[in-house]
């Protein structure tokens, strides 16, 4: 999946989750969702590798489940950079739930994209 496709998927996921869970996630507008997706991609490139390496013992100890905590921390950082009034979560637990859902959505979209290009024809 290309960078712009992932940006669009994350933007649509933010907007969708703010409609499905209005008490947990707040997105002011579609443009704030685009900015949040862009900030998330920058943080995923720069900060997430460092956090992943630092949390490696916990991730191994929990059989990989601690990676959702790292993803939730990245989402909370995104919220603080974009501004809580523009893009925010009600609690860290809500950020964990959003991290799990976003991981599932990205996994499904990535697999679907791989299936499309791997067909012999």
PDB file of N, CA and C in Angstrom, residues 8 12 17 19 32 35 45 50 56 70 72 78 85-86 88 93 96-97 102 119:
ATOM      1  N   UNK A   8      -5.061   8.005   3.365  1.00  0.00           N
ATOM      2  CA  UNK A   8      -6.510   8.038   3.144  1.00  0.00           C
ATOM      3  C   UNK A   8      -7.223   7.035   4.042  1.00  0.00           C
ATOM      4  N   UNK A  12      -9.963   8.084   6.857  1.00  0.00           N
ATOM      5  CA  UNK A  12     -11.320   7.528   6.879  1.00  0.00           C
ATOM      6  C   UNK A  12     -11.586   6.735   8.157  1.00  0.00           C
ATOM      7  N   UNK A  17     -14.435   6.140  13.099  1.00  0.00           N
ATOM      8  CA  UNK A  17     -14.434   5.821  14.526  1.00  0.00           C
ATOM      9  C   UNK A  17     -15.010   6.950  15.366  1.00  0.00           C
ATOM     10  N   UNK A  19     -17.487   8.711  14.442  1.00  0.00           N
ATOM     11  CA  UNK A  19     -18.942   8.575  14.290  1.00  0.00           C
ATOM     12  C   UNK A  19     -19.450   7.376  15.084  1.00  0.00           C
ATOM     13  N   UNK A  32      -9.049  18.025   9.834  1.00  0.00           N
ATOM     14  CA  UNK A  32      -8.303  17.676  11.046  1.00  0.00           C
ATOM     15  C   UNK A  32      -7.944  16.190  11.026  1.00  0.00           C
ATOM     16  N   UNK A  35      -4.940  15.955   8.755  1.00  0.00           N
ATOM     17  CA  UNK A  35      -3.740  16.424   9.457  1.00  0.00           C
ATOM     18  C   UNK A  35      -3.307  15.413  10.504  1.00  0.00           C
ATOM     19  N   UNK A  45       7.066   7.076  11.676  1.00  0.00           N
ATOM     20  CA  UNK A  45       8.404   6.976  11.069  1.00  0.00           C
ATOM     21  C   UNK A  45       9.506   7.312  12.061  1.00  0.00           C
ATOM     22  N   UNK A  50      11.802   3.900  17.979  1.00  0.00           N
ATOM     23  CA  UNK A  50      12.496   4.064  19.263  1.00  0.00           C
ATOM     24  C   UNK A  50      11.674   3.458  20.390  1.00  0.00           C
ATOM     25  N   UNK A  56      10.758  -3.477  23.885  1.00  0.00           N
ATOM     26  CA  UNK A  56      10.905  -4.854  23.408  1.00  0.00           C
ATOM     27  C   UNK A  56      10.786  -5.908  24.518  1.00  0.00           C
ATOM     28  N   UNK A  70       2.036   0.751  22.738  1.00  0.00           N
ATOM     29  CA  UNK A  70       2.913   1.653  21.985  1.00  0.00           C
ATOM     30  C   UNK A  70       2.106   2.399  20.925  1.00  0.00           C
ATOM     31  N   UNK A  72      -1.086   3.051  21.015  1.00  0.00           N
ATOM     32  CA  UNK A  72      -1.958   4.006  21.708  1.00  0.00           C
ATOM     33  C   UNK A  72      -1.171   5.237  22.148  1.00  0.00           C
ATOM     34  N   UNK A  78      -0.097  12.000  18.774  1.00  0.00           N
ATOM     35  CA  UNK A  78      -0.728  12.648  17.620  1.00  0.00           C
ATOM     36  C   UNK A  78      -1.778  13.639  18.091  1.00  0.00           C
ATOM     37  N   UNK A  85      -8.420  19.797  21.141  1.00  0.00           N
ATOM     38  CA  UNK A  85      -9.706  20.360  20.717  1.00  0.00           C
ATOM     39  C   UNK A  85     -10.028  20.011  19.256  1.00  0.00           C
ATOM     40  N   UNK A  86      -9.025  19.599  18.513  1.00  0.00           N
ATOM     41  CA  UNK A  86      -9.226  19.229  17.110  1.00  0.00           C
ATOM     42  C   UNK A  86      -9.328  17.719  16.910  1.00  0.00           C
ATOM     43  N   UNK A  88      -8.971  14.258  19.542  1.00  0.00           N
ATOM     44  CA  UNK A  88      -8.642  13.791  20.879  1.00  0.00           C
ATOM     45  C   UNK A  88      -9.359  12.524  21.270  1.00  0.00           C
ATOM     46  N   UNK A  93      -7.456   4.454  27.675  1.00  0.00           N
ATOM     47  CA  UNK A  93      -8.158   3.221  27.311  1.00  0.00           C
ATOM     48  C   UNK A  93      -8.847   3.342  25.958  1.00  0.00           C
ATOM     49  N   UNK A  96      -6.241   2.995  23.381  1.00  0.00           N
ATOM     50  CA  UNK A  96      -5.874   1.583  23.179  1.00  0.00           C
ATOM     51  C   UNK A  96      -6.897   0.892  22.282  1.00  0.00           C
ATOM     52  N   UNK A  97      -8.180   1.134  22.547  1.00  0.00           N
ATOM     53  CA  UNK A  97      -9.230   0.539  21.706  1.00  0.00           C
ATOM     54  C   UNK A  97      -9.100   1.017  20.266  1.00  0.00           C
ATOM     55  N   UNK A 102      -7.657   0.274  14.630  1.00  0.00           N
ATOM     56  CA  UNK A 102      -6.877   0.763  13.491  1.00  0.00           C
ATOM     57  C   UNK A 102      -5.912  -0.307  12.985  1.00  0.00           C
ATOM     58  N   UNK A 119      -2.557 -11.827  -7.738  1.00  0.00           N
ATOM     59  CA  UNK A 119      -3.305 -12.725  -8.620  1.00  0.00           C
ATOM     60  C   UNK A 119      -2.559 -12.899  -9.949  1.00  0.00           C
TER      61      UNK A 119
END
